[in-house]
Coordinates of C-alpha atoms in Angstrom, one line a residue:
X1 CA -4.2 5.2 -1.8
X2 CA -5.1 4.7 -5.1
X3 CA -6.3 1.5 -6.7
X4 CA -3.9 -0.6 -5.3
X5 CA -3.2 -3.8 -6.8
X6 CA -3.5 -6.1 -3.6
X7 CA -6.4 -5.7 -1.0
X8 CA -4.4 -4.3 1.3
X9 CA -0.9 -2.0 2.1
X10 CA 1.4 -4.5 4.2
X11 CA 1.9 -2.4 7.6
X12 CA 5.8 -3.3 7.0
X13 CA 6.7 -4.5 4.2
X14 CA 10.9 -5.7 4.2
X15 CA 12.5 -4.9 0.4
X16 CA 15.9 -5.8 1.8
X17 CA 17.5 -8.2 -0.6
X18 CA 21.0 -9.1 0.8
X19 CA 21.2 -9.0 4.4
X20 CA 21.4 -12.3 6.8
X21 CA 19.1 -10.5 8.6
X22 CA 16.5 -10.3 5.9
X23 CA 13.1 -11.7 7.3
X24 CA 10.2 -12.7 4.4
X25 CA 10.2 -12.1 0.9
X26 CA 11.7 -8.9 -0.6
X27 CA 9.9 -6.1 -2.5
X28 CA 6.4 -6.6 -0.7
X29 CA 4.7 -3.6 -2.5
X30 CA 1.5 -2.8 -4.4
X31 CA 0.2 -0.4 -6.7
X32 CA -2.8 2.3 -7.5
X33 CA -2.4 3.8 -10.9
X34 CA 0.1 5.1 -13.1
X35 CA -0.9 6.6 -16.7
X36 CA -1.0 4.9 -19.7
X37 CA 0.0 7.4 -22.9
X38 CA 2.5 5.3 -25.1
X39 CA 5.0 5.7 -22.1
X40 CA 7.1 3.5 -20.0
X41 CA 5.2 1.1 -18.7
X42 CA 5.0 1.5 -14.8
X43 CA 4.6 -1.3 -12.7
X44 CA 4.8 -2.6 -9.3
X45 CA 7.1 -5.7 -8.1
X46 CA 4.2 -8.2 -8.7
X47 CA 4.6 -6.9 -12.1
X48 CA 0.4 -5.2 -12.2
X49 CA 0.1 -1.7 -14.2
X50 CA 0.0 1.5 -12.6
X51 CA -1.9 4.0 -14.2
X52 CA -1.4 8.1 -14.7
X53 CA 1.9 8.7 -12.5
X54 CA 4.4 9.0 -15.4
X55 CA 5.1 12.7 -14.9
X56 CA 4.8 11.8 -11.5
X57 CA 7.4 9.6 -11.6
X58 CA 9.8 12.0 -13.5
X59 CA 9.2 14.8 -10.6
X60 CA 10.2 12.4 -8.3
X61 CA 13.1 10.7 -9.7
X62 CA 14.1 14.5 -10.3
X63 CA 14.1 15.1 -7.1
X64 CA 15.5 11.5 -5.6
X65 CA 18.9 12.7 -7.7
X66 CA 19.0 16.4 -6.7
X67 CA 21.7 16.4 -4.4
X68 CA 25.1 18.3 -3.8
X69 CA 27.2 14.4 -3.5
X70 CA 26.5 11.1 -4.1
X71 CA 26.9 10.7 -0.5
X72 CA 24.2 13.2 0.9
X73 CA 21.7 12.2 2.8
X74 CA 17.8 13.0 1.3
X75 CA 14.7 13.8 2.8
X76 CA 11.4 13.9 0.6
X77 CA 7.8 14.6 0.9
X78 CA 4.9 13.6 -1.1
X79 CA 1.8 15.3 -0.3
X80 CA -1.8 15.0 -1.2
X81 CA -5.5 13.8 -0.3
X82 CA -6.4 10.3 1.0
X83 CA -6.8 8.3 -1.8
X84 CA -4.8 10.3 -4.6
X85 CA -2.1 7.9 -4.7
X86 CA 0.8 8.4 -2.4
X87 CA 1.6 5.2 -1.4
X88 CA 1.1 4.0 -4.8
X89 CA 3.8 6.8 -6.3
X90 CA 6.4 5.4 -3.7
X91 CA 5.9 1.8 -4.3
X92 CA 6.1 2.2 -8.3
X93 CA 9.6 4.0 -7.5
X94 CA 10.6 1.3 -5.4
X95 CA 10.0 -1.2 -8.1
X96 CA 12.5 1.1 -10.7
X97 CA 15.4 -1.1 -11.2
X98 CA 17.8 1.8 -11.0
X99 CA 16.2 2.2 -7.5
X100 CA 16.4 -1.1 -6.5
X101 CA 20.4 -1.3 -7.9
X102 CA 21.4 2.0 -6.2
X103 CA 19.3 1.8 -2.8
X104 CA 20.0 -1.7 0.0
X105 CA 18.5 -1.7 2.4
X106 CA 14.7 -0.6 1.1
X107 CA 12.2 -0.4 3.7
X108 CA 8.5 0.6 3.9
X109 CA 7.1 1.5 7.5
X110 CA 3.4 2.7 7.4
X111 CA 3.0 5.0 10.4
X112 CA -0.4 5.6 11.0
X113 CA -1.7 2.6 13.3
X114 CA -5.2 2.5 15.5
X115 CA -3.4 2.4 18.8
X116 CA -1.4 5.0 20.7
X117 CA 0.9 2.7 21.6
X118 CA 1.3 1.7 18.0
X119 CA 2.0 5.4 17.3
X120 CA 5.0 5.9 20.1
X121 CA 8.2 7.1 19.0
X122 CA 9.2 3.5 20.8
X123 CA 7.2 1.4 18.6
X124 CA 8.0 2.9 15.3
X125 CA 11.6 2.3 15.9
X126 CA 11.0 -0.8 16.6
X127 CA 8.9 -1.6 13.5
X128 CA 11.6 -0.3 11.5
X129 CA 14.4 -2.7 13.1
X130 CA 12.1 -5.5 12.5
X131 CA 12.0 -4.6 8.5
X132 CA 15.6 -4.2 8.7
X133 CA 15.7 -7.8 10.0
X134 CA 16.1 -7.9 13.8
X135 CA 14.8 -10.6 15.3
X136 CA 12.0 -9.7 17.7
X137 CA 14.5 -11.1 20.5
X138 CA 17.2 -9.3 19.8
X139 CA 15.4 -6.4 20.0
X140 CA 13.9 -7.0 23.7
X141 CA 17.4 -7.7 24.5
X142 CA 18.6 -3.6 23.5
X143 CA 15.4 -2.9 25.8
X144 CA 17.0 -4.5 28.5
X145 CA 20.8 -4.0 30.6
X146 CA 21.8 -7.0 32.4
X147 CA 18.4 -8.4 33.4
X148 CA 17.0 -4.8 34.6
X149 CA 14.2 -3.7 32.3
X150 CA 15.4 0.3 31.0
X151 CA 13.7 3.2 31.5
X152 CA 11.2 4.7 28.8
X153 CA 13.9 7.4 28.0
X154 CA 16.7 4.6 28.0
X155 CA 15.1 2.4 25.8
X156 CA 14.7 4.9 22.9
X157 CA 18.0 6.1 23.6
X158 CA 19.2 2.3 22.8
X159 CA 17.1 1.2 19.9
X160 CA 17.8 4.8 18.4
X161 CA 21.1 3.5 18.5
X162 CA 21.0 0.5 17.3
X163 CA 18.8 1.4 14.3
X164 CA 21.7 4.0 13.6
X165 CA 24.2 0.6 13.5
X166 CA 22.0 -1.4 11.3
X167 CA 22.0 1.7 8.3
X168 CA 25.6 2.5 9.5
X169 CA 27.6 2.6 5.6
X170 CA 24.4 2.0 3.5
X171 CA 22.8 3.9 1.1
X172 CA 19.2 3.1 2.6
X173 CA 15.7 3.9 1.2
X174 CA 13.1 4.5 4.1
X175 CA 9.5 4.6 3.2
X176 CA 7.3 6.6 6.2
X177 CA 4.1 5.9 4.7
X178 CA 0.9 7.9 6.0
X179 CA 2.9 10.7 8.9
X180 CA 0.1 12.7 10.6
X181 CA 1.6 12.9 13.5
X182 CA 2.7 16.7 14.1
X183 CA 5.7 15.8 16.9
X184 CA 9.3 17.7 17.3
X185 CA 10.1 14.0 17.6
X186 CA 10.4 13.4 13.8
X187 CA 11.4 17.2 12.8
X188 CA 14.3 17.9 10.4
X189 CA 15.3 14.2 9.5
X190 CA 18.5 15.5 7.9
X191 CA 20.1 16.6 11.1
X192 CA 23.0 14.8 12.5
X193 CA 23.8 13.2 15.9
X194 CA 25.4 15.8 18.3
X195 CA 27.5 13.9 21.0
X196 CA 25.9 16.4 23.3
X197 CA 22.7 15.2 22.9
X198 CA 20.5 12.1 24.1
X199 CA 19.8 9.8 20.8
X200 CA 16.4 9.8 21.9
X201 CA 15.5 13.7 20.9
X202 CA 14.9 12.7 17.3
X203 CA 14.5 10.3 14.7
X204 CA 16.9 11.7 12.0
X205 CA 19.5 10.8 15.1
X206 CA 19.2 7.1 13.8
X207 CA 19.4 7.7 10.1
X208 CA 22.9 7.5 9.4
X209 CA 24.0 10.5 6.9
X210 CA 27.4 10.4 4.4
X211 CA 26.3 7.7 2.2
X212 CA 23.5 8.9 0.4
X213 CA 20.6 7.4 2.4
X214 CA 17.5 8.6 1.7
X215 CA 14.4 8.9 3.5
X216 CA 10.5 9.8 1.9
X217 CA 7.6 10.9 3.9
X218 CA 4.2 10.5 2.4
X219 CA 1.0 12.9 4.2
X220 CA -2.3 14.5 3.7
X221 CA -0.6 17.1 6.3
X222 CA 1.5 19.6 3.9
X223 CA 3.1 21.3 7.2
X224 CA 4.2 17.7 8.8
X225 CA 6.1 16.7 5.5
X226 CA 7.7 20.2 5.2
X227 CA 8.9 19.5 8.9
X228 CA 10.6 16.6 8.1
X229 CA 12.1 17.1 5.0
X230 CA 13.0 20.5 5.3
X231 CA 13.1 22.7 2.1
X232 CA 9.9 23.3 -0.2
X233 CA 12.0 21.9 -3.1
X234 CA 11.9 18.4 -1.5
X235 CA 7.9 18.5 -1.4
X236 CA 6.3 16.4 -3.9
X237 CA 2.7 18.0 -4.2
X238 CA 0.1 14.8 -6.3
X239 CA -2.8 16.3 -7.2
X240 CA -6.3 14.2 -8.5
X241 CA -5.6 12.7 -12.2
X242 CA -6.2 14.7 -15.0
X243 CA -6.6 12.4 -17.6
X244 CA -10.1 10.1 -16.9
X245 CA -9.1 7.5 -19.5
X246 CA -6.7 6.8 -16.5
X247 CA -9.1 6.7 -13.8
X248 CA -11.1 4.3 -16.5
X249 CA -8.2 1.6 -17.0
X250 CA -7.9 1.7 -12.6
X251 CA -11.7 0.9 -12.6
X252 CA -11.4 -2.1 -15.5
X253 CA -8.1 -3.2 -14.1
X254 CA -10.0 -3.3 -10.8
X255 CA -13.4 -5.3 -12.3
X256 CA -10.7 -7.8 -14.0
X257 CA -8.8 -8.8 -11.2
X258 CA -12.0 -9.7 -9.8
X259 CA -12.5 -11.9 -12.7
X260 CA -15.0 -11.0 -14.2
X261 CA -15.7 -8.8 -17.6
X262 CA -17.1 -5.9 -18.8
X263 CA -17.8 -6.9 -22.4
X264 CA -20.3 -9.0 -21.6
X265 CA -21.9 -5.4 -21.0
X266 CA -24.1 -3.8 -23.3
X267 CA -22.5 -0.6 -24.8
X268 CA -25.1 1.3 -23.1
X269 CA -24.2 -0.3 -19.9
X270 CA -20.7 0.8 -20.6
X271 CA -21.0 4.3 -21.5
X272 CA -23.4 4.6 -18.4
X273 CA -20.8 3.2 -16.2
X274 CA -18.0 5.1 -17.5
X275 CA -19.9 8.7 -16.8
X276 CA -21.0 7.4 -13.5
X277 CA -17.3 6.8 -13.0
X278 CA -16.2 10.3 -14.5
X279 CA -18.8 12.2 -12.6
X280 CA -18.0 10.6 -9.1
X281 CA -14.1 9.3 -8.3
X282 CA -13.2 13.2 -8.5
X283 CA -9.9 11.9 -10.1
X284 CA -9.1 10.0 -7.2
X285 CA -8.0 6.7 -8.3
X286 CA -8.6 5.1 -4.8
X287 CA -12.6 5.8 -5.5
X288 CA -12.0 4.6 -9.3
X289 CA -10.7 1.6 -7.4
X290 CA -14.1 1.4 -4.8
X291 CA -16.4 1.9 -8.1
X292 CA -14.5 -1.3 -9.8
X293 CA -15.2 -3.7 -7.0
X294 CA -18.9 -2.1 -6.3
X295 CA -19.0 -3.0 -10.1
X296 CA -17.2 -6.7 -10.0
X297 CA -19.8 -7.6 -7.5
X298 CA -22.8 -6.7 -9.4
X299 CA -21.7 -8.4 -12.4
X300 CA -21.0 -11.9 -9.9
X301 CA -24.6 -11.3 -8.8
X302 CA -26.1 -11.0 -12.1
X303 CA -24.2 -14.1 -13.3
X304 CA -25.0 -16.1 -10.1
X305 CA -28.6 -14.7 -10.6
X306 CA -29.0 -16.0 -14.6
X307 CA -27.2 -19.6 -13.5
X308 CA -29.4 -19.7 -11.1
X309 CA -32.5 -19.3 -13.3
X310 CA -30.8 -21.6 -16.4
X311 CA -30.4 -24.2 -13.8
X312 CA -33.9 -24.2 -12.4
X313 CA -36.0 -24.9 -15.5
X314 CA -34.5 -28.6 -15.6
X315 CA -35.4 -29.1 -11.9
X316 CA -38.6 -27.6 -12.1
X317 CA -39.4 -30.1 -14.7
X318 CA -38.2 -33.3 -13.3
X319 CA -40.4 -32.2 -9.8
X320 CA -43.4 -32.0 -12.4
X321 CA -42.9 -35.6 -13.3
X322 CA -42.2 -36.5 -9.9
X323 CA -45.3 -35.3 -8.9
X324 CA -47.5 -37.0 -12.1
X325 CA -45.6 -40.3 -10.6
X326 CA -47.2 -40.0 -6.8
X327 CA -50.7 -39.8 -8.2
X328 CA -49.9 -42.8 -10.1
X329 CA -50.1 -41.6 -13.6
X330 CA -46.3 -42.0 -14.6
X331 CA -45.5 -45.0 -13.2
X332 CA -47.1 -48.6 -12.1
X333 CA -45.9 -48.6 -8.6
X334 CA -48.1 -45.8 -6.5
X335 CA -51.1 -46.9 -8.8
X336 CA -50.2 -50.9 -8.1
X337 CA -50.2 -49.6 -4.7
X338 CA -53.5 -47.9 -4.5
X339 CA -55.4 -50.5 -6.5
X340 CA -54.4 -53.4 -4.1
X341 CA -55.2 -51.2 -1.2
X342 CA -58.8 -50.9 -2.7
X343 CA -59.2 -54.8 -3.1

């Protein structure tokens, strides 16, 4: 996902900032890359660059506004390869103060999990009343009526429902990070509850619409987004970065972070690494990101290495003199001790 700023993308990461519901800190997100030509800066909430995404970002703003009302609900899709930057995209939009002053509740669910279970149409519900601030008993409580556990059906149908309630009258920003999943289950997130329907047929059944909630889907899977969100116009396409120089500033924003730094390079050593980078990240700024650590560790080895050999010399010396001592040369003691063991 880019050369993301922290190690890793929190699984669910709670950006509500006003609820008494809120659990953690607000505006857990992280970065990969943004582009850096004289532009606004883009940045993430713990205030690192992102490099090449100002176009990007325009697209996607573009498309964030493009809407009949105020009021009407959104559905977007940002598509590309693993590692182009998707995730990265969305959190730099999250960290736009317009964003952050026009959209409360702001939520980040990452959907692709190793487990099955993890995967259920039950469990991401879930996950996303915990962002929103349920406590974990309240929502085994919905799961249950009057001391008899519900039914699988009955279960969804309730925590459909009382996701619905918790967005009920806010303009909400959903993050689906990572969809693969091809399911009816999520299809057409802009449609609206039907009374003759079960909640539990779909998600978009517990996203609220009339006050300009918003939901984005990020995939590698073109047709899932398109699913969700509907019409092509609402499909964000990211392609690899264009401009290296930005792939560059991922890979010596990576090496720096690990503390360590390049100038003490040779400018042969530089140039080297920076074709080796051109030639093999493809534009892809989570492999600019890989090449930056493989490149941080080399340089802590090859310090460790020369302290290692600076510190030695003195050592090796002072066992030299040691030795000179035991055979009674450099001091008094060992050769006091061998003379009175020959008388």
């Amino acid at each position: 996902m880019g050369s993301e700023k922290n190690q890793e993308t929190p699984e669910v990461s709670n950006t509500k900032e006003s609820s008494e519901k809120t659990k953690g800190p607000p505006d857990q997100v992280d970065s990969d890359h943004s582009q850096d030509d004289g532009q606004e800066e883009i940045s993430t909430s713990s205030g690192l660059k992102v490099h090449g995404f100002e176009n990007e970002m325009i697209s996607l703003e573009k498309i964030l506004k493009r809407r009949q009302s105020e009021d009407e609900f959104k559905a977007i899709g940002i598509v590309g390869e693993l590692g182009v930057g998707k995730s990265t995209l969305c959190r730099a939009l999250l960290n736009k103060n317009e964003v952050k002053t026009s959209f409360l509740p702001r939520i980040w669910v990452r959907m692709s999990k190793k487990s099955e279970a993890e995967n259920s149409e039950e469990a991401v519900v879930k996950r996303m009343l915990e962002c929103l601030g349920v406590d974990e008993e309240i929502i085994k409580s919905i799961c249950m009526d009057n001391g008899r556990a519900l039914d699988d059906k009955e279960r969804l149908n309730a925590l459909l429902y009382a996701l619905h309630l918790q967005l009920n009258g806010k303009k909400y920003l959903i993050v689906l990070d990572d969809v693969w999943k091809e399911d009816e289950w999520y299809r057409d997130l802009s449609a609206a509850i039907n009374r003759s329907y079960d909640w539990n047929e779909r998600l978009a059944y517990g996203l609220p619409k009339g006050n300009g909630g918003t939901v984005i889907v990020t995939s590698r899977n073109k047709e899932v987004a398109k699913k969700m969100v509907g019409k092509e116009e609402n499909i964000h396409n990211l392609l690899p970065l264009w401009n290296q120089e930005s792939c560059w500033s991922i890979f010596t924003d990576t090496v720096e972070r690990e503390k360590q730094v390049l100038n003490l390079m040779g400018q042969e050593d530089l140039e080297k690494a920076k074709k080796d980078l051109f030639e093999k990240c493809g534009g892809l700024p989570l492999a600019a990101k890989m090449m930056g650590k493989a490149m941080a560790e080399k340089l802590k080895e090859e310090a460790a290495a020369k302290a290692q050999v600076s510190v030695s010399v003195p050592v090796a010396e002072r066992i030299e003199t040691h030795d000179d001592g035991a055979s009674g040369e450099g001091t008094g003691h060992v050769g006091d001790l061998q003379r009175s063991h020959i008388h």
